[in-house]
PDB file of C-alpha atoms in Angstrom:
ATOM      1  CA  UNK A   1     -63.583   8.825  33.094  1.00  0.00           C
ATOM      2  CA  UNK A   2     -63.937   4.978  32.197  1.00  0.00           C
ATOM      3  CA  UNK A   3     -61.536   3.910  29.843  1.00  0.00           C
ATOM      4  CA  UNK A   4     -63.494   4.014  26.098  1.00  0.00           C
ATOM      5  CA  UNK A   5     -63.202  -0.230  26.216  1.00  0.00           C
ATOM      6  CA  UNK A   6     -65.563  -0.664  28.480  1.00  0.00           C
ATOM      7  CA  UNK A   7     -68.103   0.539  26.239  1.00  0.00           C
ATOM      8  CA  UNK A   8     -66.748  -2.089  23.238  1.00  0.00           C
ATOM      9  CA  UNK A   9     -67.240  -4.247  25.340  1.00  0.00           C
ATOM     10  CA  UNK A  10     -70.623  -3.790  25.906  1.00  0.00           C
ATOM     11  CA  UNK A  11     -71.009  -2.901  22.462  1.00  0.00           C
ATOM     12  CA  UNK A  12     -69.600  -6.096  21.511  1.00  0.00           C
ATOM     13  CA  UNK A  13     -72.209  -7.860  23.669  1.00  0.00           C
ATOM     14  CA  UNK A  14     -74.950  -7.071  22.272  1.00  0.00           C
ATOM     15  CA  UNK A  15     -73.667  -7.654  18.677  1.00  0.00           C
ATOM     16  CA  UNK A  16     -73.895 -10.925  19.940  1.00  0.00           C
ATOM     17  CA  UNK A  17     -76.696 -11.118  21.633  1.00  0.00           C
ATOM     18  CA  UNK A  18     -78.515  -9.453  18.714  1.00  0.00           C
ATOM     19  CA  UNK A  19     -76.604 -12.320  15.751  1.00  0.00           C
ATOM     20  CA  UNK A  20     -77.107 -15.069  18.433  1.00  0.00           C
ATOM     21  CA  UNK A  21     -81.768 -14.071  18.143  1.00  0.00           C
ATOM     22  CA  UNK A  22     -80.796 -13.481  13.705  1.00  0.00           C
ATOM     23  CA  UNK A  23     -79.304 -17.129  13.655  1.00  0.00           C
ATOM     24  CA  UNK A  24     -81.447 -18.813  16.659  1.00  0.00           C
ATOM     25  CA  UNK A  25     -85.346 -18.010  15.722  1.00  0.00           C
ATOM     26  CA  UNK A  26     -87.580 -18.915  13.706  1.00  0.00           C
ATOM     27  CA  UNK A  27     -90.117 -15.855  13.838  1.00  0.00           C
ATOM     28  CA  UNK A  28     -89.030 -12.911  11.225  1.00  0.00           C
ATOM     29  CA  UNK A  29     -90.817 -10.678  13.580  1.00  0.00           C
ATOM     30  CA  UNK A  30     -88.486 -11.829  16.181  1.00  0.00           C
ATOM     31  CA  UNK A  31     -85.204 -11.998  13.980  1.00  0.00           C
ATOM     32  CA  UNK A  32     -85.994  -7.929  13.187  1.00  0.00           C
ATOM     33  CA  UNK A  33     -85.791  -7.018  16.467  1.00  0.00           C
ATOM     34  CA  UNK A  34     -82.315  -8.643  16.404  1.00  0.00           C
ATOM     35  CA  UNK A  35     -81.381  -6.778  14.170  1.00  0.00           C
ATOM     36  CA  UNK A  36     -82.863  -3.512  16.154  1.00  0.00           C
ATOM     37  CA  UNK A  37     -80.562  -5.416  19.120  1.00  0.00           C
ATOM     38  CA  UNK A  38     -77.292  -5.239  16.552  1.00  0.00           C
ATOM     39  CA  UNK A  39     -77.769  -1.345  14.479  1.00  0.00           C
ATOM     40  CA  UNK A  40     -78.387  -0.158  18.048  1.00  0.00           C
ATOM     41  CA  UNK A  41     -74.832  -1.686  19.556  1.00  0.00           C
ATOM     42  CA  UNK A  42     -72.920  -0.483  15.411  1.00  0.00           C
ATOM     43  CA  UNK A  43     -74.271   2.937  17.177  1.00  0.00           C
ATOM     44  CA  UNK A  44     -73.423   2.200  20.185  1.00  0.00           C
ATOM     45  CA  UNK A  45     -69.850   1.540  19.184  1.00  0.00           C
ATOM     46  CA  UNK A  46     -69.628   4.256  16.814  1.00  0.00           C
ATOM     47  CA  UNK A  47     -70.394   6.933  20.399  1.00  0.00           C
ATOM     48  CA  UNK A  48     -67.828   5.052  21.225  1.00  0.00           C
ATOM     49  CA  UNK A  49     -65.542   4.852  19.452  1.00  0.00           C
ATOM     50  CA  UNK A  50     -66.545   8.687  18.520  1.00  0.00           C
ATOM     51  CA  UNK A  51     -66.159  10.143  22.315  1.00  0.00           C
ATOM     52  CA  UNK A  52     -62.440   7.924  22.420  1.00  0.00           C
ATOM     53  CA  UNK A  53     -61.043  10.037  19.716  1.00  0.00           C
ATOM     54  CA  UNK A  54     -62.968  13.374  20.539  1.00  0.00           C
ATOM     55  CA  UNK A  55     -64.870  14.278  18.067  1.00  0.00           C
ATOM     56  CA  UNK A  56     -68.475  14.333  16.806  1.00  0.00           C
ATOM     57  CA  UNK A  57     -67.224  12.749  13.481  1.00  0.00           C
ATOM     58  CA  UNK A  58     -69.178   9.677  14.959  1.00  0.00           C
ATOM     59  CA  UNK A  59     -72.109  10.719  16.540  1.00  0.00           C
ATOM     60  CA  UNK A  60     -72.757  12.053  12.968  1.00  0.00           C
ATOM     61  CA  UNK A  61     -72.388   8.008  11.660  1.00  0.00           C
ATOM     62  CA  UNK A  62     -75.192   7.285  14.485  1.00  0.00           C
ATOM     63  CA  UNK A  63     -77.283   9.844  13.098  1.00  0.00           C
ATOM     64  CA  UNK A  64     -76.875   8.325   9.747  1.00  0.00           C
ATOM     65  CA  UNK A  65     -76.542   4.675  10.868  1.00  0.00           C
ATOM     66  CA  UNK A  66     -81.078   5.834  13.279  1.00  0.00           C
ATOM     67  CA  UNK A  67     -81.826   7.020   9.844  1.00  0.00           C
ATOM     68  CA  UNK A  68     -81.607   3.301   8.124  1.00  0.00           C
ATOM     69  CA  UNK A  69     -82.462   2.188  10.650  1.00  0.00           C
ATOM     70  CA  UNK A  70     -86.033   3.716  10.925  1.00  0.00           C
ATOM     71  CA  UNK A  71     -86.590   3.001   7.082  1.00  0.00           C
ATOM     72  CA  UNK A  72     -84.895  -0.380   7.502  1.00  0.00           C
ATOM     73  CA  UNK A  73     -87.811  -0.830   8.945  1.00  0.00           C
ATOM     74  CA  UNK A  74     -90.616   0.304   7.653  1.00  0.00           C
ATOM     75  CA  UNK A  75     -89.901  -2.094   4.521  1.00  0.00           C
ATOM     76  CA  UNK A  76     -88.674  -4.341   6.188  1.00  0.00           C
ATOM     77  CA  UNK A  77     -92.558  -5.390   7.929  1.00  0.00           C
ATOM     78  CA  UNK A  78     -94.041  -4.089   5.222  1.00  0.00           C
ATOM     79  CA  UNK A  79     -92.052  -7.329   3.713  1.00  0.00           C
ATOM     80  CA  UNK A  80     -93.007  -9.599   6.449  1.00  0.00           C
ATOM     81  CA  UNK A  81     -96.472  -8.114   6.907  1.00  0.00           C
ATOM     82  CA  UNK A  82     -97.087  -8.936   2.434  1.00  0.00           C
ATOM     83  CA  UNK A  83     -95.555 -12.113   3.580  1.00  0.00           C
ATOM     84  CA  UNK A  84     -97.805 -13.144   6.515  1.00  0.00           C
ATOM     85  CA  UNK A  85    -100.899 -11.553   4.067  1.00  0.00           C
ATOM     86  CA  UNK A  86     -99.973 -14.151   0.897  1.00  0.00           C
ATOM     87  CA  UNK A  87     -98.613 -16.978   3.669  1.00  0.00           C
ATOM     88  CA  UNK A  88    -100.588 -17.084   6.999  1.00  0.00           C
ATOM     89  CA  UNK A  89     -97.277 -19.150   8.527  1.00  0.00           C
ATOM     90  CA  UNK A  90     -95.372 -17.350  11.062  1.00  0.00           C
ATOM     91  CA  UNK A  91     -91.120 -18.880  10.458  1.00  0.00           C
ATOM     92  CA  UNK A  92     -88.769 -18.011   8.402  1.00  0.00           C
ATOM     93  CA  UNK A  93     -87.758 -22.139   7.524  1.00  0.00           C
ATOM     94  CA  UNK A  94     -91.055 -21.834   5.764  1.00  0.00           C
ATOM     95  CA  UNK A  95     -90.009 -19.339   3.064  1.00  0.00           C
ATOM     96  CA  UNK A  96     -87.540 -21.195   1.244  1.00  0.00           C
ATOM     97  CA  UNK A  97     -88.715 -20.389  -2.494  1.00  0.00           C
ATOM     98  CA  UNK A  98     -85.425 -18.443  -3.205  1.00  0.00           C
ATOM     99  CA  UNK A  99     -83.268 -20.759  -1.949  1.00  0.00           C
ATOM    100  CA  UNK A 100     -80.629 -22.327  -3.962  1.00  0.00           C
TER     101      UNK A 100
ATOM    102  CA  UNK B   1     -66.222   9.860  38.673  1.00  0.00           C
ATOM    103  CA  UNK B   2     -67.677   6.720  40.362  1.00  0.00           C
ATOM    104  CA  UNK B   3     -70.888   8.344  39.369  1.00  0.00           C
ATOM    105  CA  UNK B   4     -69.942   8.086  36.001  1.00  0.00           C
ATOM    106  CA  UNK B   5     -69.244   4.392  37.134  1.00  0.00           C
ATOM    107  CA  UNK B   6     -72.612   3.312  38.965  1.00  0.00           C
ATOM    108  CA  UNK B   7     -74.229   4.100  36.078  1.00  0.00           C
ATOM    109  CA  UNK B   8     -72.559   2.036  32.894  1.00  0.00           C
ATOM    110  CA  UNK B   9     -72.887  -0.675  35.184  1.00  0.00           C
ATOM    111  CA  UNK B  10     -76.101  -0.013  36.442  1.00  0.00           C
ATOM    112  CA  UNK B  11     -76.851   0.422  32.671  1.00  0.00           C
ATOM    113  CA  UNK B  12     -74.914  -1.957  31.237  1.00  0.00           C
ATOM    114  CA  UNK B  13     -76.922  -4.453  33.540  1.00  0.00           C
ATOM    115  CA  UNK B  14     -80.334  -3.737  32.337  1.00  0.00           C
ATOM    116  CA  UNK B  15     -79.897  -3.211  28.936  1.00  0.00           C
ATOM    117  CA  UNK B  16     -77.849  -6.520  28.344  1.00  0.00           C
ATOM    118  CA  UNK B  17     -80.782  -7.967  30.753  1.00  0.00           C
ATOM    119  CA  UNK B  18     -83.387  -6.356  28.552  1.00  0.00           C
ATOM    120  CA  UNK B  19     -81.513  -7.798  25.167  1.00  0.00           C
ATOM    121  CA  UNK B  20     -80.980 -11.014  25.843  1.00  0.00           C
ATOM    122  CA  UNK B  21     -85.123 -10.871  26.880  1.00  0.00           C
ATOM    123  CA  UNK B  22     -85.891  -9.851  23.797  1.00  0.00           C
ATOM    124  CA  UNK B  23     -83.686 -12.479  21.741  1.00  0.00           C
ATOM    125  CA  UNK B  24     -85.223 -15.293  24.447  1.00  0.00           C
ATOM    126  CA  UNK B  25     -88.375 -14.722  25.106  1.00  0.00           C
ATOM    127  CA  UNK B  26     -91.821 -16.633  23.999  1.00  0.00           C
ATOM    128  CA  UNK B  27     -93.929 -14.746  24.143  1.00  0.00           C
ATOM    129  CA  UNK B  28     -93.965 -11.573  20.687  1.00  0.00           C
ATOM    130  CA  UNK B  29     -95.422  -8.227  22.486  1.00  0.00           C
ATOM    131  CA  UNK B  30     -93.435  -9.077  25.464  1.00  0.00           C
ATOM    132  CA  UNK B  31     -89.820  -9.070  23.099  1.00  0.00           C
ATOM    133  CA  UNK B  32     -91.158  -5.836  22.048  1.00  0.00           C
ATOM    134  CA  UNK B  33     -91.031  -4.094  25.397  1.00  0.00           C
ATOM    135  CA  UNK B  34     -87.788  -5.120  26.195  1.00  0.00           C
ATOM    136  CA  UNK B  35     -86.196  -3.301  23.577  1.00  0.00           C
ATOM    137  CA  UNK B  36     -87.869  -0.843  24.388  1.00  0.00           C
ATOM    138  CA  UNK B  37     -85.672  -0.918  27.534  1.00  0.00           C
ATOM    139  CA  UNK B  38     -82.983  -1.973  25.607  1.00  0.00           C
ATOM    140  CA  UNK B  39     -83.463   1.444  22.968  1.00  0.00           C
ATOM    141  CA  UNK B  40     -83.867   3.756  26.169  1.00  0.00           C
ATOM    142  CA  UNK B  41     -81.077   2.013  28.323  1.00  0.00           C
ATOM    143  CA  UNK B  42     -79.275   3.127  25.376  1.00  0.00           C
ATOM    144  CA  UNK B  43     -79.743   6.740  25.522  1.00  0.00           C
ATOM    145  CA  UNK B  44     -78.950   6.482  29.106  1.00  0.00           C
ATOM    146  CA  UNK B  45     -75.814   4.774  27.724  1.00  0.00           C
ATOM    147  CA  UNK B  46     -75.365   8.308  25.365  1.00  0.00           C
ATOM    148  CA  UNK B  47     -76.271  10.836  27.173  1.00  0.00           C
ATOM    149  CA  UNK B  48     -72.662   9.643  29.938  1.00  0.00           C
ATOM    150  CA  UNK B  49     -70.658   9.669  26.381  1.00  0.00           C
ATOM    151  CA  UNK B  50     -71.425  13.185  25.592  1.00  0.00           C
ATOM    152  CA  UNK B  51     -74.827  12.375  23.167  1.00  0.00           C
ATOM    153  CA  UNK B  52     -77.176  14.736  24.382  1.00  0.00           C
ATOM    154  CA  UNK B  53     -78.719  15.220  21.129  1.00  0.00           C
ATOM    155  CA  UNK B  54     -78.038  11.465  20.100  1.00  0.00           C
ATOM    156  CA  UNK B  55     -80.218  10.366  23.092  1.00  0.00           C
ATOM    157  CA  UNK B  56     -83.410  12.764  22.430  1.00  0.00           C
ATOM    158  CA  UNK B  57     -83.937  11.207  18.539  1.00  0.00           C
ATOM    159  CA  UNK B  58     -83.372   7.707  19.777  1.00  0.00           C
ATOM    160  CA  UNK B  59     -86.050   8.706  22.365  1.00  0.00           C
ATOM    161  CA  UNK B  60     -88.372  10.048  19.757  1.00  0.00           C
ATOM    162  CA  UNK B  61     -86.972   7.844  16.611  1.00  0.00           C
ATOM    163  CA  UNK B  62     -86.299   4.779  18.396  1.00  0.00           C
ATOM    164  CA  UNK B  63     -88.704   4.084  21.774  1.00  0.00           C
ATOM    165  CA  UNK B  64     -91.353   6.410  19.667  1.00  0.00           C
ATOM    166  CA  UNK B  65     -91.423   4.871  16.346  1.00  0.00           C
ATOM    167  CA  UNK B  66     -89.390   1.661  15.795  1.00  0.00           C
ATOM    168  CA  UNK B  67     -90.763  -0.081  18.032  1.00  0.00           C
ATOM    169  CA  UNK B  68     -95.192   1.352  17.618  1.00  0.00           C
ATOM    170  CA  UNK B  69     -94.458   0.636  14.437  1.00  0.00           C
ATOM    171  CA  UNK B  70     -93.475  -3.014  15.294  1.00  0.00           C
ATOM    172  CA  UNK B  71     -96.390  -3.231  18.118  1.00  0.00           C
ATOM    173  CA  UNK B  72     -99.205  -2.588  15.307  1.00  0.00           C
ATOM    174  CA  UNK B  73     -96.873  -5.871  12.925  1.00  0.00           C
ATOM    175  CA  UNK B  74     -97.558  -7.565  15.764  1.00  0.00           C
ATOM    176  CA  UNK B  75    -100.757  -7.371  16.892  1.00  0.00           C
ATOM    177  CA  UNK B  76    -101.712  -7.461  13.473  1.00  0.00           C
ATOM    178  CA  UNK B  77    -100.005 -10.558  11.860  1.00  0.00           C
ATOM    179  CA  UNK B  78    -102.080 -11.815  14.982  1.00  0.00           C
ATOM    180  CA  UNK B  79    -105.106 -11.296  13.242  1.00  0.00           C
ATOM    181  CA  UNK B  80    -104.693 -12.294  10.445  1.00  0.00           C
ATOM    182  CA  UNK B  81    -103.217 -15.017  11.229  1.00  0.00           C
ATOM    183  CA  UNK B  82    -105.353 -15.850  13.562  1.00  0.00           C
ATOM    184  CA  UNK B  83    -103.379 -17.486  16.483  1.00  0.00           C
ATOM    185  CA  UNK B  84    -100.870 -15.808  19.657  1.00  0.00           C
ATOM    186  CA  UNK B  85     -98.188 -16.242  18.221  1.00  0.00           C
ATOM    187  CA  UNK B  86     -95.416 -18.122  19.925  1.00  0.00           C
ATOM    188  CA  UNK B  87     -92.033 -18.909  18.895  1.00  0.00           C
ATOM    189  CA  UNK B  88     -89.330 -21.880  18.107  1.00  0.00           C
ATOM    190  CA  UNK B  89     -86.002 -21.789  18.031  1.00  0.00           C
ATOM    191  CA  UNK B  90     -84.125 -23.903  15.883  1.00  0.00           C
ATOM    192  CA  UNK B  91     -81.072 -24.889  15.605  1.00  0.00           C
ATOM    193  CA  UNK B  92     -79.525 -23.377  19.209  1.00  0.00           C
ATOM    194  CA  UNK B  93     -75.928 -25.182  19.287  1.00  0.00           C
ATOM    195  CA  UNK B  94     -74.793 -24.635  15.634  1.00  0.00           C
ATOM    196  CA  UNK B  95     -75.748 -20.547  16.701  1.00  0.00           C
ATOM    197  CA  UNK B  96     -74.141 -20.817  20.162  1.00  0.00           C
ATOM    198  CA  UNK B  97     -70.242 -21.278  18.167  1.00  0.00           C
ATOM    199  CA  UNK B  98     -71.096 -18.595  14.766  1.00  0.00           C
ATOM    200  CA  UNK B  99     -71.976 -15.938  18.643  1.00  0.00           C
ATOM    201  CA  UNK B 100     -68.884 -17.188  20.027  1.00  0.00           C
ATOM    202  CA  UNK B 101     -66.909 -17.163  16.936  1.00  0.00           C
ATOM    203  CA  UNK B 102     -68.329 -13.522  16.223  1.00  0.00           C
ATOM    204  CA  UNK B 103     -67.541 -12.179  19.771  1.00  0.00           C
ATOM    205  CA  UNK B 104     -63.891 -13.393  20.171  1.00  0.00           C
ATOM    206  CA  UNK B 105     -64.010 -11.892  15.828  1.00  0.00           C
ATOM    207  CA  UNK B 106     -65.272  -9.004  17.494  1.00  0.00           C
ATOM    208  CA  UNK B 107     -62.622  -8.978  20.407  1.00  0.00           C
ATOM    209  CA  UNK B 108     -59.665  -9.152  18.110  1.00  0.00           C
ATOM    210  CA  UNK B 109     -60.940  -6.607  15.759  1.00  0.00           C
ATOM    211  CA  UNK B 110     -61.093  -4.381  18.474  1.00  0.00           C
ATOM    212  CA  UNK B 111     -58.150  -5.041  20.622  1.00  0.00           C
ATOM    213  CA  UNK B 112     -55.931  -4.488  17.610  1.00  0.00           C
ATOM    214  CA  UNK B 113     -57.713  -1.729  16.492  1.00  0.00           C
ATOM    215  CA  UNK B 114     -55.153   1.974  17.655  1.00  0.00           C
ATOM    216  CA  UNK B 115     -57.431   4.004  19.814  1.00  0.00           C
ATOM    217  CA  UNK B 116     -55.874   6.661  22.278  1.00  0.00           C
ATOM    218  CA  UNK B 117     -55.573   5.142  26.058  1.00  0.00           C
ATOM    219  CA  UNK B 118     -57.551   7.683  27.408  1.00  0.00           C
ATOM    220  CA  UNK B 119     -60.935   9.453  26.310  1.00  0.00           C
ATOM    221  CA  UNK B 120     -59.934  13.360  25.216  1.00  0.00           C
ATOM    222  CA  UNK B 121     -63.350  15.676  26.395  1.00  0.00           C
ATOM    223  CA  UNK B 122     -65.364  16.091  23.262  1.00  0.00           C
ATOM    224  CA  UNK B 123     -65.890  19.846  22.883  1.00  0.00           C
ATOM    225  CA  UNK B 124     -68.499  22.235  24.776  1.00  0.00           C
ATOM    226  CA  UNK B 125     -71.643  21.630  22.844  1.00  0.00           C
ATOM    227  CA  UNK B 126     -70.986  18.376  20.694  1.00  0.00           C
ATOM    228  CA  UNK B 127     -74.728  19.994  19.311  1.00  0.00           C
ATOM    229  CA  UNK B 128     -73.337  22.118  17.207  1.00  0.00           C
ATOM    230  CA  UNK B 129     -70.218  20.632  16.382  1.00  0.00           C
ATOM    231  CA  UNK B 130     -72.759  17.427  15.706  1.00  0.00           C
ATOM    232  CA  UNK B 131     -75.094  20.343  12.816  1.00  0.00           C
ATOM    233  CA  UNK B 132     -71.831  21.973  11.133  1.00  0.00           C
ATOM    234  CA  UNK B 133     -71.255  19.028  10.306  1.00  0.00           C
ATOM    235  CA  UNK B 134     -74.053  17.525   9.101  1.00  0.00           C
ATOM    236  CA  UNK B 135     -73.914  20.643   7.089  1.00  0.00           C
ATOM    237  CA  UNK B 136     -70.129  21.059   5.647  1.00  0.00           C
ATOM    238  CA  UNK B 137     -67.976  17.228   5.795  1.00  0.00           C
ATOM    239  CA  UNK B 138     -71.116  15.217   5.929  1.00  0.00           C
ATOM    240  CA  UNK B 139     -73.721  16.692   3.736  1.00  0.00           C
ATOM    241  CA  UNK B 140     -73.578  14.778   0.505  1.00  0.00           C
ATOM    242  CA  UNK B 141     -74.468  11.540   2.430  1.00  0.00           C
ATOM    243  CA  UNK B 142     -77.110  14.021   4.444  1.00  0.00           C
ATOM    244  CA  UNK B 143     -78.772  14.584   1.230  1.00  0.00           C
ATOM    245  CA  UNK B 144     -78.850  10.998  -0.408  1.00  0.00           C
ATOM    246  CA  UNK B 145     -80.628  10.261   2.891  1.00  0.00           C
ATOM    247  CA  UNK B 146     -83.997  12.576   2.764  1.00  0.00           C
ATOM    248  CA  UNK B 147     -83.212  10.759  -1.048  1.00  0.00           C
ATOM    249  CA  UNK B 148     -83.737   6.976   1.442  1.00  0.00           C
ATOM    250  CA  UNK B 149     -86.407   7.766   2.812  1.00  0.00           C
ATOM    251  CA  UNK B 150     -88.797   9.237   0.033  1.00  0.00           C
ATOM    252  CA  UNK B 151     -87.255   6.084  -1.329  1.00  0.00           C
ATOM    253  CA  UNK B 152     -88.293   3.228   1.684  1.00  0.00           C
ATOM    254  CA  UNK B 153     -91.742   5.853   1.621  1.00  0.00           C
ATOM    255  CA  UNK B 154     -93.149   5.092  -1.514  1.00  0.00           C
ATOM    256  CA  UNK B 155     -91.782   1.525  -1.263  1.00  0.00           C
ATOM    257  CA  UNK B 156     -93.404   0.234   2.074  1.00  0.00           C
ATOM    258  CA  UNK B 157     -96.368   2.306   0.125  1.00  0.00           C
ATOM    259  CA  UNK B 158     -96.266  -0.069  -2.056  1.00  0.00           C
ATOM    260  CA  UNK B 159     -95.957  -3.052  -0.737  1.00  0.00           C
ATOM    261  CA  UNK B 160     -98.383  -2.578   2.310  1.00  0.00           C
ATOM    262  CA  UNK B 161    -101.441  -1.743  -0.523  1.00  0.00           C
ATOM    263  CA  UNK B 162    -104.102  -3.971  -0.690  1.00  0.00           C
ATOM    264  CA  UNK B 163    -105.185  -5.444  -4.313  1.00  0.00           C
ATOM    265  CA  UNK B 164    -107.040  -4.105  -5.638  1.00  0.00           C
TER     266      UNK B 164
END
């Protein structure tokens, strides 16, 4: 059996890839997919920890995380579509109405 | 255990490459396809960790549901905007610095955690344990999730309505 730290390390690298995408990219849809990558990394870490402790609790949390991710996709994409319909622009830099 | 090691490194390579491609590809449509590959590879890692049920959920919910919705969103926005969607980056250096800082922070934090050195084997029937936990210890969260899903459904319908 591989030590659990392998899985945790893989998950950390994936999470950071997602963070980079959110910070660097300007298209809201790509930012959205980067968030999915981060959620995936978190799920991987949870399954890894659960396997390390030998309980199914980690997998229950992943189940919850997946459901929340699905809800987030539905609402988030609806918001992005609504913004596109109003603005016809593609960069998050244009969406500065709520900036302080 | 060479089988597990080989499968892990193979899946890890696919997972890292496709996740990087999601972030780095210029073509939006290609990034969704890479996202699908990354999601399936994550499911493969779940299988390595004795989470067969989650592998199924991952395929159905993520690869089947989420990816499809994102594909639809991309095709619809391209029609709305009336041109192919390219994409650009900004703040490359700042982003790299913050990402490295987050990575180091995560590693330091996990390094401190009191984790067991060797993995303990899960019980024989993990799916059964999962179902029992969902309906006993985590039953409140489980019910709240149902409420969350209904709310999200209504919210998405409300936001996606046409102005009449």
